[in-house]
Amino acid sequence: MIDMIESWLENGYNVFLFDQRNSGTSGGDICTYGYLEWQDVLGAIAIVRQISVTTDVILFGIGTGCTSSIIAYSSLPPEGANENTLAEYSQNIRNLGFDKSYVIGMILDSPAKESDDYIRPEVVQSEPLGFITQYSVPYAIRVSSGADNTSLAAEIARLPIPVLILYGGHDTFIGADKIDQIITERNRLNSSITRSVMVSGAGYLEEYTINKNLYIDSVNNFLDSYYMLEDK
């Protein structure tokens, strides 16, 4: 996705990229499909605050990165929280020094309705008895990470910030029809700050490969529509 990243840099955006733990070139032996990786997102924001002049952040989640981004946002205290409210959050969260107001937008490539929706098809495809264990494996991952099954659809619908959703029209992994439902609910509650783009002929996470120009133009148009192209 170098071409898209270069277009961001040319337009004055700072870009910080990282692979989630046990994914791509990142180390680690455990993958929790976002149930723990959200902490990496907050850690990345903390690093950006230390090394750049960025004053706010737009999160870009791809696949399970959508789960990580959404849980990360929901784990932050609200803007202007008083001491009693802050006391409800862990010391690690309070030490970050920023709240929900620091995240001003979200780009989601292939979001699922629930966090487990990323795990079940993976289990079915990779395990000999996956059609049986597709429900027990997500439960085991949740228990081991100390998390609950997150309703991503509900969280996405309520996000009070601009959101762009990208997905493939032939996505049978998450299900294009399920993503359509997420978009419908999002538009019902926040249509004025919602954009969505379906790439015809693309399967799960194939949108950029199938139609790079549409993908890049859609992201850049979203940024142009809601943000000033400087100091981001």
PDB file of C-alpha atoms in Angstrom:
ATOM      1  CA  MET A   1       0.000   0.000   0.000  1.00  0.00           C
ATOM      2  CA  ILE A   2       3.016   2.245  -0.551  1.00  0.00           C
ATOM      3  CA  ASP A   3       1.251   4.375  -3.171  1.00  0.00           C
ATOM      4  CA  MET A   4      -1.529   5.294  -0.752  1.00  0.00           C
ATOM      5  CA  ILE A   5       0.894   6.044   2.064  1.00  0.00           C
ATOM      6  CA  GLU A   6       2.937   8.293  -0.217  1.00  0.00           C
ATOM      7  CA  SER A   7      -0.219  10.226  -1.106  1.00  0.00           C
ATOM      8  CA  TRP A   8      -0.881  10.836   2.601  1.00  0.00           C
ATOM      9  CA  LEU A   9       2.654  12.086   3.164  1.00  0.00           C
ATOM     10  CA  GLU A  10       2.442  14.375   0.137  1.00  0.00           C
ATOM     11  CA  ASN A  11      -0.721  15.910   1.590  1.00  0.00           C
ATOM     12  CA  GLY A  12       0.849  16.690   4.953  1.00  0.00           C
ATOM     13  CA  TYR A  13      -0.206  13.725   7.076  1.00  0.00           C
ATOM     14  CA  ASN A  14       2.116  11.947   9.486  1.00  0.00           C
ATOM     15  CA  VAL A  15       1.880   8.159   9.129  1.00  0.00           C
ATOM     16  CA  PHE A  16       2.745   5.530  11.726  1.00  0.00           C
ATOM     17  CA  LEU A  17       2.402   1.899  10.591  1.00  0.00           C
ATOM     18  CA  PHE A  18       2.771  -1.306  12.570  1.00  0.00           C
ATOM     19  CA  ASP A  19       1.791  -4.961  12.346  1.00  0.00           C
ATOM     20  CA  GLN A  20      -0.181  -6.348  15.248  1.00  0.00           C
ATOM     21  CA  ARG A  21       1.565  -8.868  17.475  1.00  0.00           C
ATOM     22  CA  ASN A  22       2.161 -12.253  15.811  1.00  0.00           C
ATOM     23  CA  SER A  23       1.164 -10.747  12.459  1.00  0.00           C
ATOM     24  CA  GLY A  24       3.183  -9.669   9.427  1.00  0.00           C
ATOM     25  CA  THR A  25       6.701  -8.822  10.579  1.00  0.00           C
ATOM     26  CA  SER A  26       5.805  -8.327  14.245  1.00  0.00           C
ATOM     27  CA  GLY A  27       6.986 -10.878  16.780  1.00  0.00           C
ATOM     28  CA  GLY A  28       4.959 -12.828  19.296  1.00  0.00           C
ATOM     29  CA  ASP A  29       3.499 -16.305  19.577  1.00  0.00           C
ATOM     30  CA  ILE A  30      -0.092 -15.412  20.466  1.00  0.00           C
ATOM     31  CA  CYS A  31      -2.831 -13.886  18.332  1.00  0.00           C
ATOM     32  CA  THR A  32      -6.075 -12.887  20.030  1.00  0.00           C
ATOM     33  CA  TYR A  33      -7.730 -11.293  16.977  1.00  0.00           C
ATOM     34  CA  GLY A  34      -7.940  -7.886  18.626  1.00  0.00           C
ATOM     35  CA  TYR A  35      -8.910  -8.921  22.156  1.00  0.00           C
ATOM     36  CA  LEU A  36      -5.463  -7.925  23.444  1.00  0.00           C
ATOM     37  CA  GLU A  37      -4.032  -6.148  20.418  1.00  0.00           C
ATOM     38  CA  TRP A  38      -6.058  -3.005  21.215  1.00  0.00           C
ATOM     39  CA  GLN A  39      -3.371  -2.291  23.801  1.00  0.00           C
ATOM     40  CA  ASP A  40      -0.846  -2.141  20.955  1.00  0.00           C
ATOM     41  CA  VAL A  41      -2.976   0.531  19.275  1.00  0.00           C
ATOM     42  CA  LEU A  42      -2.932   2.711  22.381  1.00  0.00           C
ATOM     43  CA  GLY A  43       0.798   2.066  22.723  1.00  0.00           C
ATOM     44  CA  ALA A  44       1.317   3.170  19.123  1.00  0.00           C
ATOM     45  CA  ILE A  45      -0.604   6.399  19.749  1.00  0.00           C
ATOM     46  CA  ALA A  46       1.512   7.035  22.840  1.00  0.00           C
ATOM     47  CA  ILE A  47       4.680   6.627  20.751  1.00  0.00           C
ATOM     48  CA  VAL A  48       3.373   8.984  18.059  1.00  0.00           C
ATOM     49  CA  ARG A  49       2.733  11.615  20.721  1.00  0.00           C
ATOM     50  CA  GLN A  50       6.340  11.294  21.850  1.00  0.00           C
ATOM     51  CA  ILE A  51       8.069  11.425  18.465  1.00  0.00           C
ATOM     52  CA  SER A  52       5.955  13.830  16.399  1.00  0.00           C
ATOM     53  CA  VAL A  53       3.984  17.061  16.491  1.00  0.00           C
ATOM     54  CA  THR A  54       0.751  15.232  15.665  1.00  0.00           C
ATOM     55  CA  THR A  55      -2.146  16.747  17.559  1.00  0.00           C
ATOM     56  CA  ASP A  56      -4.737  14.067  16.859  1.00  0.00           C
ATOM     57  CA  VAL A  57      -5.097  10.625  15.283  1.00  0.00           C
ATOM     58  CA  ILE A  58      -7.140   8.837  12.638  1.00  0.00           C
ATOM     59  CA  LEU A  59      -7.086   5.078  13.205  1.00  0.00           C
ATOM     60  CA  PHE A  60      -6.902   2.781  10.172  1.00  0.00           C
ATOM     61  CA  GLY A  61      -7.791  -0.826  10.972  1.00  0.00           C
ATOM     62  CA  ILE A  62      -7.554  -3.656   8.466  1.00  0.00           C
ATOM     63  CA  GLY A  63      -9.296  -6.958   9.231  1.00  0.00           C
ATOM     64  CA  THR A  64      -8.856  -7.718  12.923  1.00  0.00           C
ATOM     65  CA  GLY A  65      -7.214  -4.320  13.171  1.00  0.00           C
ATOM     66  CA  CYS A  66     -10.803  -3.024  13.126  1.00  0.00           C
ATOM     67  CA  THR A  67     -11.437  -4.848  16.405  1.00  0.00           C
ATOM     68  CA  SER A  68      -8.207  -3.506  17.892  1.00  0.00           C
ATOM     69  CA  SER A  69      -9.009   0.060  16.850  1.00  0.00           C
ATOM     70  CA  ILE A  70     -12.588   0.006  18.121  1.00  0.00           C
ATOM     71  CA  ILE A  71     -11.747  -1.568  21.480  1.00  0.00           C
ATOM     72  CA  ALA A  72      -8.828   0.847  21.874  1.00  0.00           C
ATOM     73  CA  TYR A  73     -11.133   3.817  21.347  1.00  0.00           C
ATOM     74  CA  SER A  74     -13.821   2.462  23.667  1.00  0.00           C
ATOM     75  CA  SER A  75     -11.177   1.817  26.354  1.00  0.00           C
ATOM     76  CA  LEU A  76     -10.259   5.495  26.589  1.00  0.00           C
ATOM     77  CA  PRO A  77     -11.959   7.876  29.053  1.00  0.00           C
ATOM     78  CA  PRO A  78     -14.309  10.522  27.668  1.00  0.00           C
ATOM     79  CA  GLU A  79     -13.120  14.047  27.072  1.00  0.00           C
ATOM     80  CA  GLY A  80     -13.034  16.160  30.219  1.00  0.00           C
ATOM     81  CA  ALA A  81     -13.619  13.220  32.564  1.00  0.00           C
ATOM     82  CA  ASN A  82     -13.582  14.141  36.249  1.00  0.00           C
ATOM     83  CA  GLU A  83     -11.574  12.309  38.895  1.00  0.00           C
ATOM     84  CA  ASN A  84     -14.441   9.995  39.819  1.00  0.00           C
ATOM     85  CA  THR A  85     -14.832   8.904  36.197  1.00  0.00           C
ATOM     86  CA  LEU A  86     -11.087   8.495  35.682  1.00  0.00           C
ATOM     87  CA  ALA A  87     -10.940   6.286  38.769  1.00  0.00           C
ATOM     88  CA  GLU A  88     -12.937   3.694  36.832  1.00  0.00           C
ATOM     89  CA  TYR A  89     -10.022   3.243  34.402  1.00  0.00           C
ATOM     90  CA  SER A  90      -6.776   1.363  34.997  1.00  0.00           C
ATOM     91  CA  GLN A  91      -3.643   3.246  35.953  1.00  0.00           C
ATOM     92  CA  ASN A  92      -2.101   2.333  32.597  1.00  0.00           C
ATOM     93  CA  ILE A  93      -4.956   4.026  30.747  1.00  0.00           C
ATOM     94  CA  ARG A  94      -4.820   7.101  32.971  1.00  0.00           C
ATOM     95  CA  ASN A  95      -1.058   7.357  32.452  1.00  0.00           C
ATOM     96  CA  LEU A  96      -1.461   7.621  28.673  1.00  0.00           C
ATOM     97  CA  GLY A  97      -2.278  11.299  28.951  1.00  0.00           C
ATOM     98  CA  PHE A  98      -4.968  11.370  26.266  1.00  0.00           C
ATOM     99  CA  ASP A  99      -8.667  10.558  26.000  1.00  0.00           C
ATOM    100  CA  LYS A 100     -11.263   9.804  23.308  1.00  0.00           C
ATOM    101  CA  SER A 101     -11.009  13.347  21.936  1.00  0.00           C
ATOM    102  CA  TYR A 102      -7.501  12.568  20.626  1.00  0.00           C
ATOM    103  CA  VAL A 103      -8.973  10.124  18.065  1.00  0.00           C
ATOM    104  CA  ILE A 104     -10.781  12.185  15.441  1.00  0.00           C
ATOM    105  CA  GLY A 105     -11.683   9.546  12.862  1.00  0.00           C
ATOM    106  CA  MET A 106     -11.587   5.894  11.902  1.00  0.00           C
ATOM    107  CA  ILE A 107     -11.052   3.993   8.651  1.00  0.00           C
ATOM    108  CA  LEU A 108     -12.209   0.373   8.815  1.00  0.00           C
ATOM    109  CA  ASP A 109     -11.347  -2.166   6.143  1.00  0.00           C
ATOM    110  CA  SER A 110     -13.690  -5.179   6.413  1.00  0.00           C
ATOM    111  CA  PRO A 111     -15.155  -4.756   9.908  1.00  0.00           C
ATOM    112  CA  ALA A 112     -17.080  -7.668  11.417  1.00  0.00           C
ATOM    113  CA  LYS A 113     -20.325  -7.543  13.401  1.00  0.00           C
ATOM    114  CA  GLU A 114     -18.642  -9.307  16.330  1.00  0.00           C
ATOM    115  CA  SER A 115     -15.025  -9.958  17.226  1.00  0.00           C
ATOM    116  CA  ASP A 116     -15.622 -13.714  17.019  1.00  0.00           C
ATOM    117  CA  ASP A 117     -16.622 -13.374  13.361  1.00  0.00           C
ATOM    118  CA  TYR A 118     -12.925 -13.143  12.486  1.00  0.00           C
ATOM    119  CA  ILE A 119     -12.104 -16.307  14.399  1.00  0.00           C
ATOM    120  CA  ARG A 120     -14.876 -18.709  13.395  1.00  0.00           C
ATOM    121  CA  PRO A 121     -14.167 -18.828   9.637  1.00  0.00           C
ATOM    122  CA  GLU A 122     -10.444 -19.166  10.338  1.00  0.00           C
ATOM    123  CA  VAL A 123     -11.134 -22.180  12.549  1.00  0.00           C
ATOM    124  CA  VAL A 124     -13.466 -23.756   9.983  1.00  0.00           C
ATOM    125  CA  GLN A 125     -10.838 -23.390   7.248  1.00  0.00           C
ATOM    126  CA  SER A 126      -7.794 -24.513   9.244  1.00  0.00           C
ATOM    127  CA  GLU A 127      -9.013 -27.137  11.733  1.00  0.00           C
ATOM    128  CA  PRO A 128     -10.069 -30.692  10.758  1.00  0.00           C
ATOM    129  CA  LEU A 129     -13.078 -30.442  13.097  1.00  0.00           C
ATOM    130  CA  GLY A 130     -13.509 -26.735  12.636  1.00  0.00           C
ATOM    131  CA  PHE A 131     -17.229 -27.000  11.956  1.00  0.00           C
ATOM    132  CA  ILE A 132     -17.538 -28.198  15.572  1.00  0.00           C
ATOM    133  CA  THR A 133     -14.839 -26.120  17.287  1.00  0.00           C
ATOM    134  CA  GLN A 134     -15.706 -22.829  15.550  1.00  0.00           C
ATOM    135  CA  TYR A 135     -17.596 -21.744  18.672  1.00  0.00           C
ATOM    136  CA  SER A 136     -15.403 -23.201  21.401  1.00  0.00           C
ATOM    137  CA  VAL A 137     -12.145 -21.759  20.047  1.00  0.00           C
ATOM    138  CA  PRO A 138     -13.354 -18.124  20.107  1.00  0.00           C
ATOM    139  CA  TYR A 139     -14.620 -18.702  23.627  1.00  0.00           C
ATOM    140  CA  ALA A 140     -11.224 -20.077  24.691  1.00  0.00           C
ATOM    141  CA  ILE A 141      -9.448 -17.064  23.175  1.00  0.00           C
ATOM    142  CA  ARG A 142     -11.778 -14.683  24.982  1.00  0.00           C
ATOM    143  CA  VAL A 143     -11.275 -16.453  28.312  1.00  0.00           C
ATOM    144  CA  SER A 144      -7.485 -16.523  27.927  1.00  0.00           C
ATOM    145  CA  SER A 145      -7.411 -12.800  27.119  1.00  0.00           C
ATOM    146  CA  GLY A 146      -9.916 -11.867  29.808  1.00  0.00           C
ATOM    147  CA  ALA A 147     -12.238 -10.216  27.290  1.00  0.00           C
ATOM    148  CA  ASP A 148     -15.878 -10.336  26.255  1.00  0.00           C
ATOM    149  CA  ASN A 149     -17.222 -10.867  22.760  1.00  0.00           C
ATOM    150  CA  THR A 150     -17.435  -7.298  21.513  1.00  0.00           C
ATOM    151  CA  SER A 151     -20.407  -6.161  19.411  1.00  0.00           C
ATOM    152  CA  LEU A 152     -18.395  -4.250  16.859  1.00  0.00           C
ATOM    153  CA  ALA A 153     -21.541  -3.344  14.917  1.00  0.00           C
ATOM    154  CA  ALA A 154     -23.005  -1.547  17.928  1.00  0.00           C
ATOM    155  CA  GLU A 155     -19.730   0.218  18.696  1.00  0.00           C
ATOM    156  CA  ILE A 156     -19.288   1.328  15.074  1.00  0.00           C
ATOM    157  CA  ALA A 157     -22.842   2.641  14.887  1.00  0.00           C
ATOM    158  CA  ARG A 158     -22.329   4.836  17.942  1.00  0.00           C
ATOM    159  CA  LEU A 159     -18.892   6.259  17.129  1.00  0.00           C
ATOM    160  CA  PRO A 160     -19.244  10.063  17.333  1.00  0.00           C
ATOM    161  CA  ILE A 161     -16.407  10.614  14.852  1.00  0.00           C
ATOM    162  CA  PRO A 162     -16.231  10.340  11.036  1.00  0.00           C
ATOM    163  CA  VAL A 163     -15.969   6.732   9.860  1.00  0.00           C
ATOM    164  CA  LEU A 164     -15.071   5.255   6.474  1.00  0.00           C
ATOM    165  CA  ILE A 165     -15.901   1.587   5.850  1.00  0.00           C
ATOM    166  CA  LEU A 166     -14.272  -0.298   2.967  1.00  0.00           C
ATOM    167  CA  TYR A 167     -15.130  -3.866   1.992  1.00  0.00           C
ATOM    168  CA  GLY A 168     -15.270  -6.353  -0.854  1.00  0.00           C
ATOM    169  CA  GLY A 169     -18.528  -7.153  -2.617  1.00  0.00           C
ATOM    170  CA  HIS A 170     -17.559 -10.836  -2.786  1.00  0.00           C
ATOM    171  CA  ASP A 171     -16.364 -11.141   0.807  1.00  0.00           C
ATOM    172  CA  THR A 172     -17.473 -14.579   1.990  1.00  0.00           C
ATOM    173  CA  PHE A 173     -15.083 -14.664   4.963  1.00  0.00           C
ATOM    174  CA  ILE A 174     -16.761 -11.960   7.040  1.00  0.00           C
ATOM    175  CA  GLY A 175     -19.724 -11.697   4.708  1.00  0.00           C
ATOM    176  CA  ALA A 176     -20.478  -8.664   2.558  1.00  0.00           C
ATOM    177  CA  ASP A 177     -24.128  -8.893   3.640  1.00  0.00           C
ATOM    178  CA  LYS A 178     -23.112  -8.560   7.297  1.00  0.00           C
ATOM    179  CA  ILE A 179     -20.968  -5.529   6.532  1.00  0.00           C
ATOM    180  CA  ASP A 180     -23.949  -4.031   4.689  1.00  0.00           C
ATOM    181  CA  GLN A 181     -25.926  -4.386   7.920  1.00  0.00           C
ATOM    182  CA  ILE A 182     -23.184  -2.566   9.859  1.00  0.00           C
ATOM    183  CA  ILE A 183     -23.276   0.280   7.338  1.00  0.00           C
ATOM    184  CA  THR A 184     -27.084   0.483   7.453  1.00  0.00           C
ATOM    185  CA  GLU A 185     -27.085   0.823  11.238  1.00  0.00           C
ATOM    186  CA  ARG A 186     -24.215   3.283  11.167  1.00  0.00           C
ATOM    187  CA  ASN A 187     -26.050   5.440   8.630  1.00  0.00           C
ATOM    188  CA  ARG A 188     -29.214   5.308  10.706  1.00  0.00           C
ATOM    189  CA  LEU A 189     -27.434   6.919  13.650  1.00  0.00           C
ATOM    190  CA  ASN A 190     -24.617   8.934  12.065  1.00  0.00           C
ATOM    191  CA  SER A 191     -25.191   9.325   8.347  1.00  0.00           C
ATOM    192  CA  SER A 192     -23.611  12.785   8.152  1.00  0.00           C
ATOM    193  CA  ILE A 193     -20.223  11.495   9.295  1.00  0.00           C
ATOM    194  CA  THR A 194     -20.255   8.140   7.532  1.00  0.00           C
ATOM    195  CA  ARG A 195     -18.759   7.020   4.227  1.00  0.00           C
ATOM    196  CA  SER A 196     -18.738   3.501   2.806  1.00  0.00           C
ATOM    197  CA  VAL A 197     -17.209   1.981  -0.308  1.00  0.00           C
ATOM    198  CA  MET A 198     -17.853  -1.498  -1.682  1.00  0.00           C
ATOM    199  CA  VAL A 199     -15.288  -2.755  -4.179  1.00  0.00           C
ATOM    200  CA  SER A 200     -17.059  -4.972  -6.685  1.00  0.00           C
ATOM    201  CA  GLY A 201     -15.449  -8.337  -7.299  1.00  0.00           C
ATOM    202  CA  ALA A 202     -13.183  -8.185  -4.249  1.00  0.00           C
ATOM    203  CA  GLY A 203     -13.120 -10.842  -1.566  1.00  0.00           C
ATOM    204  CA  TYR A 204     -11.976 -10.442   2.025  1.00  0.00           C
ATOM    205  CA  LEU A 205      -9.160  -7.847   2.199  1.00  0.00           C
ATOM    206  CA  GLU A 206      -8.782  -7.878  -1.591  1.00  0.00           C
ATOM    207  CA  GLU A 207     -10.154  -4.378  -2.247  1.00  0.00           C
ATOM    208  CA  TYR A 208      -6.784  -2.681  -2.629  1.00  0.00           C
ATOM    209  CA  THR A 209      -5.477  -5.406  -4.928  1.00  0.00           C
ATOM    210  CA  ILE A 210      -8.603  -5.468  -7.090  1.00  0.00           C
ATOM    211  CA  ASN A 211      -9.030  -1.709  -7.487  1.00  0.00           C
ATOM    212  CA  LYS A 212      -6.134   0.264  -6.053  1.00  0.00           C
ATOM    213  CA  ASN A 213      -7.195   3.582  -7.562  1.00  0.00           C
ATOM    214  CA  LEU A 214     -10.712   3.385  -6.127  1.00  0.00           C
ATOM    215  CA  TYR A 215      -9.314   2.413  -2.733  1.00  0.00           C
ATOM    216  CA  ILE A 216      -6.815   5.284  -2.603  1.00  0.00           C
ATOM    217  CA  ASP A 217      -9.294   7.832  -3.951  1.00  0.00           C
ATOM    218  CA  SER A 218     -11.932   6.733  -1.426  1.00  0.00           C
ATOM    219  CA  VAL A 219      -9.589   7.139   1.525  1.00  0.00           C
ATOM    220  CA  ASN A 220      -8.225  10.470   0.335  1.00  0.00           C
ATOM    221  CA  ASN A 221     -11.714  11.826  -0.410  1.00  0.00           C
ATOM    222  CA  PHE A 222     -12.751  10.842   3.109  1.00  0.00           C
ATOM    223  CA  LEU A 223      -9.773  12.684   4.562  1.00  0.00           C
ATOM    224  CA  ASP A 224     -10.416  15.718   2.358  1.00  0.00           C
ATOM    225  CA  SER A 225     -14.056  15.836   3.411  1.00  0.00           C
ATOM    226  CA  TYR A 226     -13.566  15.894   7.165  1.00  0.00           C
ATOM    227  CA  TYR A 227     -10.043  17.102   7.935  1.00  0.00           C
ATOM    228  CA  MET A 228      -7.671  19.890   7.153  1.00  0.00           C
ATOM    229  CA  LEU A 229      -4.668  18.470   5.340  1.00  0.00           C
ATOM    230  CA  GLU A 230      -2.027  19.723   7.728  1.00  0.00           C
ATOM    231  CA  ASP A 231      -0.658  18.879  11.140  1.00  0.00           C
ATOM    232  CA  LYS A 232      -2.327  15.405  11.240  1.00  0.00           C
TER     233      LYS A 232
END
